[in-house]
């Protein structure tokens, strides 16, 4: 079974430029998460989708960040315009509660963003 | 708010020896889940082991086991017969059960070095 796929793996942009990250979750996983991981820190949730609905976006800086999950499968996270402080790793994860009580989150390899 | 504390920024162990990584958490919930994730330099977060708070028996997965002390709110990870491939950043994570709260709260991580 293929894991969570993310692209690109690395992105370098100038500040004030737009940038987009793409995520393809594990097949059949209806829940998708975007996390932000700063250097030396644990991941922090930005947004969670149940199918195509964003059910928790309280931590997403909505002035410059946006996300979408059309058709409830792939998702795109966008930053416009990017700031120096946005340099970090952006992780995507997916899960599915098919049985049992725990829906374990499976992570992709992340996109390392560098804003110059 | 739930918090997760990993008090050991770095740990080292000799190959084939045993090492224990510490994690404490703060919550007012009685039912929740705890996880240990491993993040190698390649950045892909991999689930190592998980524990349901209502289960008194400590979880084990091959060379990995936990010491779950609910009253003390402690959740340590023991790695037996350490291998070079165990070298990574290890994150402890908490998730409340039930309701709509699927958010994983991570600690800051412990960097494990395995010496040959």
PDB file of C-alpha atoms in Angstrom:
ATOM      1  CA  UNK A   1       0.000   0.000   0.000  1.00  0.00           C
ATOM      2  CA  UNK A   2       1.396   3.399  -0.965  1.00  0.00           C
ATOM      3  CA  UNK A   3       1.973   5.876   1.827  1.00  0.00           C
ATOM      4  CA  UNK A   4       1.153   9.558   1.999  1.00  0.00           C
ATOM      5  CA  UNK A   5       2.743  11.351  -0.929  1.00  0.00           C
ATOM      6  CA  UNK A   6       3.850  14.977  -0.804  1.00  0.00           C
ATOM      7  CA  UNK A   7       5.437  17.248  -3.346  1.00  0.00           C
ATOM      8  CA  UNK A   8       7.671  19.041  -3.730  1.00  0.00           C
ATOM      9  CA  UNK A   9      10.163  17.732  -1.147  1.00  0.00           C
ATOM     10  CA  UNK A  10      12.051  21.015  -1.125  1.00  0.00           C
ATOM     11  CA  UNK A  11      11.091  24.537  -2.131  1.00  0.00           C
ATOM     12  CA  UNK A  12      13.125  27.741  -2.029  1.00  0.00           C
ATOM     13  CA  UNK A  13      11.377  31.014  -2.749  1.00  0.00           C
ATOM     14  CA  UNK A  14      11.857  34.733  -2.268  1.00  0.00           C
ATOM     15  CA  UNK A  15       9.748  36.429   0.374  1.00  0.00           C
ATOM     16  CA  UNK A  16       6.418  37.799  -0.823  1.00  0.00           C
ATOM     17  CA  UNK A  17       6.183  35.067  -3.467  1.00  0.00           C
ATOM     18  CA  UNK A  18       3.347  32.510  -3.439  1.00  0.00           C
ATOM     19  CA  UNK A  19       3.969  28.811  -2.842  1.00  0.00           C
ATOM     20  CA  UNK A  20       1.823  25.680  -2.902  1.00  0.00           C
ATOM     21  CA  UNK A  21       2.252  22.218  -1.452  1.00  0.00           C
ATOM     22  CA  UNK A  22       0.443  19.107  -2.607  1.00  0.00           C
ATOM     23  CA  UNK A  23      -0.587  16.005  -0.657  1.00  0.00           C
ATOM     24  CA  UNK A  24      -2.056  12.675  -1.748  1.00  0.00           C
ATOM     25  CA  UNK A  25      -3.280  10.670   1.259  1.00  0.00           C
ATOM     26  CA  UNK A  26      -3.353   6.924   1.669  1.00  0.00           C
ATOM     27  CA  UNK A  27      -6.132   5.453  -0.436  1.00  0.00           C
ATOM     28  CA  UNK A  28      -9.384   5.256   1.492  1.00  0.00           C
ATOM     29  CA  UNK A  29      -8.317   7.640   4.256  1.00  0.00           C
ATOM     30  CA  UNK A  30     -11.073  10.195   4.678  1.00  0.00           C
ATOM     31  CA  UNK A  31      -9.263  12.371   7.236  1.00  0.00           C
ATOM     32  CA  UNK A  32      -6.374  14.574   6.108  1.00  0.00           C
ATOM     33  CA  UNK A  33      -4.159  16.840   8.216  1.00  0.00           C
ATOM     34  CA  UNK A  34      -1.633  19.555   7.492  1.00  0.00           C
ATOM     35  CA  UNK A  35       1.017  20.156  10.146  1.00  0.00           C
ATOM     36  CA  UNK A  36       3.726  22.782  10.483  1.00  0.00           C
ATOM     37  CA  UNK A  37       7.052  21.673  11.953  1.00  0.00           C
ATOM     38  CA  UNK A  38       9.556  24.340  12.904  1.00  0.00           C
ATOM     39  CA  UNK A  39      13.199  23.420  13.397  1.00  0.00           C
ATOM     40  CA  UNK A  40      13.718  21.573  16.657  1.00  0.00           C
ATOM     41  CA  UNK A  41      10.006  21.377  17.430  1.00  0.00           C
ATOM     42  CA  UNK A  42       7.232  18.847  17.185  1.00  0.00           C
ATOM     43  CA  UNK A  43       4.576  19.237  14.496  1.00  0.00           C
ATOM     44  CA  UNK A  44       1.638  21.568  15.114  1.00  0.00           C
ATOM     45  CA  UNK A  45      -1.730  21.123  13.436  1.00  0.00           C
ATOM     46  CA  UNK A  46      -2.727  23.720  10.853  1.00  0.00           C
ATOM     47  CA  UNK A  47      -5.919  22.217   9.453  1.00  0.00           C
ATOM     48  CA  UNK A  48      -7.896  18.979   9.445  1.00  0.00           C
ATOM     49  CA  UNK A  49     -10.262  17.741   6.734  1.00  0.00           C
ATOM     50  CA  UNK A  50     -13.009  15.166   6.994  1.00  0.00           C
ATOM     51  CA  UNK A  51     -13.538  14.254   3.346  1.00  0.00           C
ATOM     52  CA  UNK A  52     -13.768  17.645   1.607  1.00  0.00           C
ATOM     53  CA  UNK A  53     -14.840  19.614   4.684  1.00  0.00           C
ATOM     54  CA  UNK A  54     -12.356  21.586   6.770  1.00  0.00           C
ATOM     55  CA  UNK A  55     -13.530  20.703  10.286  1.00  0.00           C
ATOM     56  CA  UNK A  56     -10.670  22.279  12.247  1.00  0.00           C
ATOM     57  CA  UNK A  57      -8.788  25.245  10.813  1.00  0.00           C
ATOM     58  CA  UNK A  58      -8.457  27.240  14.024  1.00  0.00           C
ATOM     59  CA  UNK A  59      -4.630  27.232  13.826  1.00  0.00           C
ATOM     60  CA  UNK A  60      -4.420  28.229  10.151  1.00  0.00           C
ATOM     61  CA  UNK A  61      -3.245  31.847   9.641  1.00  0.00           C
ATOM     62  CA  UNK A  62      -6.028  32.743   7.278  1.00  0.00           C
ATOM     63  CA  UNK A  63      -4.586  36.050   6.175  1.00  0.00           C
ATOM     64  CA  UNK A  64      -1.935  34.320   4.108  1.00  0.00           C
ATOM     65  CA  UNK A  65      -2.603  30.583   4.273  1.00  0.00           C
ATOM     66  CA  UNK A  66      -5.324  28.697   2.438  1.00  0.00           C
ATOM     67  CA  UNK A  67      -6.067  25.054   1.827  1.00  0.00           C
ATOM     68  CA  UNK A  68      -8.443  22.990  -0.215  1.00  0.00           C
ATOM     69  CA  UNK A  69      -9.333  19.349  -0.606  1.00  0.00           C
ATOM     70  CA  UNK A  70     -11.387  19.009  -3.720  1.00  0.00           C
ATOM     71  CA  UNK A  71     -13.316  15.735  -4.090  1.00  0.00           C
ATOM     72  CA  UNK A  72     -12.131  14.669  -0.657  1.00  0.00           C
ATOM     73  CA  UNK A  73      -8.859  13.120  -1.838  1.00  0.00           C
ATOM     74  CA  UNK A  74      -5.810  15.248  -2.719  1.00  0.00           C
ATOM     75  CA  UNK A  75      -5.162  18.484  -0.859  1.00  0.00           C
ATOM     76  CA  UNK A  76      -3.237  21.674  -1.550  1.00  0.00           C
ATOM     77  CA  UNK A  77      -1.864  24.093   1.025  1.00  0.00           C
ATOM     78  CA  UNK A  78      -1.004  27.562  -0.229  1.00  0.00           C
ATOM     79  CA  UNK A  79       0.874  30.510   1.238  1.00  0.00           C
ATOM     80  CA  UNK A  80       0.503  33.928  -0.352  1.00  0.00           C
ATOM     81  CA  UNK A  81       2.580  35.947   0.218  1.00  0.00           C
ATOM     82  CA  UNK A  82       5.319  33.966   1.951  1.00  0.00           C
ATOM     83  CA  UNK A  83       7.258  35.538   4.824  1.00  0.00           C
ATOM     84  CA  UNK A  84      10.684  34.713   6.220  1.00  0.00           C
ATOM     85  CA  UNK A  85       9.074  33.125   9.279  1.00  0.00           C
ATOM     86  CA  UNK A  86       7.249  30.600   7.127  1.00  0.00           C
ATOM     87  CA  UNK A  87      10.479  28.659   6.597  1.00  0.00           C
ATOM     88  CA  UNK A  88       9.697  25.241   8.064  1.00  0.00           C
ATOM     89  CA  UNK A  89       8.675  21.710   7.143  1.00  0.00           C
ATOM     90  CA  UNK A  90       5.054  21.222   6.124  1.00  0.00           C
ATOM     91  CA  UNK A  91       3.786  17.729   6.879  1.00  0.00           C
ATOM     92  CA  UNK A  92       0.680  16.040   5.576  1.00  0.00           C
ATOM     93  CA  UNK A  93      -0.935  13.101   7.363  1.00  0.00           C
ATOM     94  CA  UNK A  94      -3.995  10.951   6.821  1.00  0.00           C
ATOM     95  CA  UNK A  95      -6.068   8.536   8.865  1.00  0.00           C
ATOM     96  CA  UNK A  96      -9.149   6.365   8.697  1.00  0.00           C
ATOM     97  CA  UNK A  97     -11.178   4.896  11.521  1.00  0.00           C
ATOM     98  CA  UNK A  98     -12.043   1.626   9.877  1.00  0.00           C
ATOM     99  CA  UNK A  99     -12.057  -0.438  13.043  1.00  0.00           C
ATOM    100  CA  UNK A 100     -11.191  -0.154  16.680  1.00  0.00           C
ATOM    101  CA  UNK A 101     -11.002   3.042  18.692  1.00  0.00           C
ATOM    102  CA  UNK A 102      -7.782   4.528  17.431  1.00  0.00           C
ATOM    103  CA  UNK A 103      -7.388   6.158  14.043  1.00  0.00           C
ATOM    104  CA  UNK A 104      -3.634   6.319  13.686  1.00  0.00           C
ATOM    105  CA  UNK A 105      -2.242   9.188  11.648  1.00  0.00           C
ATOM    106  CA  UNK A 106       0.253   8.276   8.931  1.00  0.00           C
ATOM    107  CA  UNK A 107       2.620  11.009   7.805  1.00  0.00           C
ATOM    108  CA  UNK A 108       4.145  11.936   4.477  1.00  0.00           C
ATOM    109  CA  UNK A 109       7.820  12.904   4.031  1.00  0.00           C
ATOM    110  CA  UNK A 110       7.064  16.614   4.237  1.00  0.00           C
ATOM    111  CA  UNK A 111       8.022  19.666   2.199  1.00  0.00           C
ATOM    112  CA  UNK A 112      10.914  21.754   3.464  1.00  0.00           C
ATOM    113  CA  UNK A 113      10.226  25.401   2.643  1.00  0.00           C
ATOM    114  CA  UNK A 114      12.984  28.000   2.699  1.00  0.00           C
ATOM    115  CA  UNK A 115      11.978  31.636   2.300  1.00  0.00           C
ATOM    116  CA  UNK A 116      14.844  33.995   1.400  1.00  0.00           C
TER     117      UNK A 116
ATOM    118  CA  UNK B   1      -4.925  22.664  27.290  1.00  0.00           C
ATOM    119  CA  UNK B   2      -3.004  19.456  26.908  1.00  0.00           C
ATOM    120  CA  UNK B   3       0.771  19.646  26.957  1.00  0.00           C
ATOM    121  CA  UNK B   4       3.442  17.051  26.285  1.00  0.00           C
ATOM    122  CA  UNK B   5       6.925  17.368  27.771  1.00  0.00           C
ATOM    123  CA  UNK B   6      10.022  15.497  26.690  1.00  0.00           C
ATOM    124  CA  UNK B   7      12.737  16.471  29.153  1.00  0.00           C
ATOM    125  CA  UNK B   8      15.639  14.870  27.285  1.00  0.00           C
ATOM    126  CA  UNK B   9      16.624  16.888  24.197  1.00  0.00           C
ATOM    127  CA  UNK B  10      19.307  14.317  23.351  1.00  0.00           C
ATOM    128  CA  UNK B  11      20.136  10.768  24.352  1.00  0.00           C
ATOM    129  CA  UNK B  12      22.776   8.316  23.240  1.00  0.00           C
ATOM    130  CA  UNK B  13      23.059   4.547  23.520  1.00  0.00           C
ATOM    131  CA  UNK B  14      25.542   1.900  22.528  1.00  0.00           C
ATOM    132  CA  UNK B  15      24.478  -0.556  19.879  1.00  0.00           C
ATOM    133  CA  UNK B  16      22.751  -3.605  21.434  1.00  0.00           C
ATOM    134  CA  UNK B  17      22.108  -1.771  24.697  1.00  0.00           C
ATOM    135  CA  UNK B  18      18.799  -0.543  26.124  1.00  0.00           C
ATOM    136  CA  UNK B  19      17.666   3.066  26.319  1.00  0.00           C
ATOM    137  CA  UNK B  20      14.603   4.734  27.827  1.00  0.00           C
ATOM    138  CA  UNK B  21      13.111   7.975  26.538  1.00  0.00           C
ATOM    139  CA  UNK B  22      10.938   9.992  28.908  1.00  0.00           C
ATOM    140  CA  UNK B  23       7.619  11.692  28.279  1.00  0.00           C
ATOM    141  CA  UNK B  24       5.143  13.350  30.601  1.00  0.00           C
ATOM    142  CA  UNK B  25       1.851  14.949  29.711  1.00  0.00           C
ATOM    143  CA  UNK B  26      -0.809  17.068  31.272  1.00  0.00           C
ATOM    144  CA  UNK B  27      -4.515  16.464  30.734  1.00  0.00           C
ATOM    145  CA  UNK B  28      -7.790  16.551  32.607  1.00  0.00           C
ATOM    146  CA  UNK B  29      -9.259  13.809  30.427  1.00  0.00           C
ATOM    147  CA  UNK B  30      -9.624  10.251  31.663  1.00  0.00           C
ATOM    148  CA  UNK B  31      -9.603   8.565  28.270  1.00  0.00           C
ATOM    149  CA  UNK B  32      -7.007   9.373  25.654  1.00  0.00           C
ATOM    150  CA  UNK B  33      -4.339   7.915  23.403  1.00  0.00           C
ATOM    151  CA  UNK B  34      -0.570   8.209  23.550  1.00  0.00           C
ATOM    152  CA  UNK B  35       1.876   7.630  20.739  1.00  0.00           C
ATOM    153  CA  UNK B  36       5.588   7.487  20.057  1.00  0.00           C
ATOM    154  CA  UNK B  37       6.653   8.546  16.584  1.00  0.00           C
ATOM    155  CA  UNK B  38      10.132   8.219  15.075  1.00  0.00           C
ATOM    156  CA  UNK B  39      11.456  10.787  12.614  1.00  0.00           C
ATOM    157  CA  UNK B  40      14.713   9.801  10.869  1.00  0.00           C
ATOM    158  CA  UNK B  41      16.791  12.393   9.007  1.00  0.00           C
ATOM    159  CA  UNK B  42      14.677  11.655   5.911  1.00  0.00           C
ATOM    160  CA  UNK B  43      11.859  13.387   7.844  1.00  0.00           C
ATOM    161  CA  UNK B  44       9.114  10.780   7.421  1.00  0.00           C
ATOM    162  CA  UNK B  45       7.316  10.381  10.738  1.00  0.00           C
ATOM    163  CA  UNK B  46       6.811   6.706  11.489  1.00  0.00           C
ATOM    164  CA  UNK B  47       4.525   5.351  14.203  1.00  0.00           C
ATOM    165  CA  UNK B  48       6.515   3.281  16.684  1.00  0.00           C
ATOM    166  CA  UNK B  49       3.946   2.345  19.288  1.00  0.00           C
ATOM    167  CA  UNK B  50       0.612   3.489  20.697  1.00  0.00           C
ATOM    168  CA  UNK B  51      -1.229   3.113  23.989  1.00  0.00           C
ATOM    169  CA  UNK B  52      -4.860   3.517  24.938  1.00  0.00           C
ATOM    170  CA  UNK B  53      -5.213   5.098  28.362  1.00  0.00           C
ATOM    171  CA  UNK B  54      -8.012   2.765  29.485  1.00  0.00           C
ATOM    172  CA  UNK B  55      -5.759  -0.254  28.975  1.00  0.00           C
ATOM    173  CA  UNK B  56      -3.575  -0.998  31.975  1.00  0.00           C
ATOM    174  CA  UNK B  57      -1.299  -3.336  30.058  1.00  0.00           C
ATOM    175  CA  UNK B  58       1.759  -1.664  28.590  1.00  0.00           C
ATOM    176  CA  UNK B  59       1.999  -1.808  24.801  1.00  0.00           C
ATOM    177  CA  UNK B  60       4.893  -3.655  23.168  1.00  0.00           C
ATOM    178  CA  UNK B  61       6.068  -3.860  19.561  1.00  0.00           C
ATOM    179  CA  UNK B  62       9.066  -6.149  19.114  1.00  0.00           C
ATOM    180  CA  UNK B  63      12.048  -4.289  20.638  1.00  0.00           C
ATOM    181  CA  UNK B  64       9.922  -1.298  21.644  1.00  0.00           C
ATOM    182  CA  UNK B  65       7.854  -1.144  24.807  1.00  0.00           C
ATOM    183  CA  UNK B  66       6.299   1.540  26.938  1.00  0.00           C
ATOM    184  CA  UNK B  67       5.960   2.145  30.655  1.00  0.00           C
ATOM    185  CA  UNK B  68       2.580   3.837  31.011  1.00  0.00           C
ATOM    186  CA  UNK B  69       1.947   5.319  34.449  1.00  0.00           C
ATOM    187  CA  UNK B  70      -1.485   6.936  34.232  1.00  0.00           C
ATOM    188  CA  UNK B  71      -1.540   8.427  37.716  1.00  0.00           C
ATOM    189  CA  UNK B  72       1.866  10.000  37.185  1.00  0.00           C
ATOM    190  CA  UNK B  73       0.948  11.002  33.609  1.00  0.00           C
ATOM    191  CA  UNK B  74       4.125   9.405  32.375  1.00  0.00           C
ATOM    192  CA  UNK B  75       4.671   7.496  29.130  1.00  0.00           C
ATOM    193  CA  UNK B  76       8.267   6.380  28.585  1.00  0.00           C
ATOM    194  CA  UNK B  77       9.609   4.422  25.622  1.00  0.00           C
ATOM    195  CA  UNK B  78      12.112   1.614  26.092  1.00  0.00           C
ATOM    196  CA  UNK B  79      14.186   0.462  23.142  1.00  0.00           C
ATOM    197  CA  UNK B  80      15.908  -2.870  23.707  1.00  0.00           C
ATOM    198  CA  UNK B  81      18.849  -4.222  21.701  1.00  0.00           C
ATOM    199  CA  UNK B  82      19.360  -0.819  20.073  1.00  0.00           C
ATOM    200  CA  UNK B  83      20.295  -0.845  16.409  1.00  0.00           C
ATOM    201  CA  UNK B  84      21.995   1.773  14.251  1.00  0.00           C
ATOM    202  CA  UNK B  85      18.720   2.219  12.392  1.00  0.00           C
ATOM    203  CA  UNK B  86      17.034   3.366  15.594  1.00  0.00           C
ATOM    204  CA  UNK B  87      18.926   6.655  15.418  1.00  0.00           C
ATOM    205  CA  UNK B  88      16.321   9.370  14.899  1.00  0.00           C
ATOM    206  CA  UNK B  89      14.269  12.056  16.571  1.00  0.00           C
ATOM    207  CA  UNK B  90      11.555  10.531  18.744  1.00  0.00           C
ATOM    208  CA  UNK B  91       8.337  12.386  19.451  1.00  0.00           C
ATOM    209  CA  UNK B  92       5.799  11.613  22.127  1.00  0.00           C
ATOM    210  CA  UNK B  93       2.227  12.615  21.212  1.00  0.00           C
ATOM    211  CA  UNK B  94      -1.145  12.831  22.942  1.00  0.00           C
ATOM    212  CA  UNK B  95      -4.670  12.701  21.544  1.00  0.00           C
ATOM    213  CA  UNK B  96      -7.928  12.967  23.383  1.00  0.00           C
ATOM    214  CA  UNK B  97     -10.455  10.248  22.639  1.00  0.00           C
ATOM    215  CA  UNK B  98     -14.001  10.716  21.466  1.00  0.00           C
ATOM    216  CA  UNK B  99     -15.743  13.844  20.273  1.00  0.00           C
ATOM    217  CA  UNK B 100     -14.305  15.723  17.336  1.00  0.00           C
ATOM    218  CA  UNK B 101     -10.875  16.378  18.768  1.00  0.00           C
ATOM    219  CA  UNK B 102      -8.456  14.488  16.554  1.00  0.00           C
ATOM    220  CA  UNK B 103      -5.570  16.862  17.183  1.00  0.00           C
ATOM    221  CA  UNK B 104      -2.231  15.300  18.043  1.00  0.00           C
ATOM    222  CA  UNK B 105      -0.212  17.309  20.552  1.00  0.00           C
ATOM    223  CA  UNK B 106       3.495  16.598  20.226  1.00  0.00           C
ATOM    224  CA  UNK B 107       6.427  17.085  22.553  1.00  0.00           C
ATOM    225  CA  UNK B 108       9.580  18.794  21.333  1.00  0.00           C
ATOM    226  CA  UNK B 109      11.315  15.508  20.665  1.00  0.00           C
ATOM    227  CA  UNK B 110      14.383  13.587  21.836  1.00  0.00           C
ATOM    228  CA  UNK B 111      17.279  13.070  19.443  1.00  0.00           C
ATOM    229  CA  UNK B 112      18.594   9.531  19.855  1.00  0.00           C
ATOM    230  CA  UNK B 113      22.123   8.677  18.750  1.00  0.00           C
ATOM    231  CA  UNK B 114      23.185   5.038  18.510  1.00  0.00           C
ATOM    232  CA  UNK B 115      26.919   4.462  18.808  1.00  0.00           C
ATOM    233  CA  UNK B 116      28.514   1.424  17.111  1.00  0.00           C
TER     234      UNK B 116
END
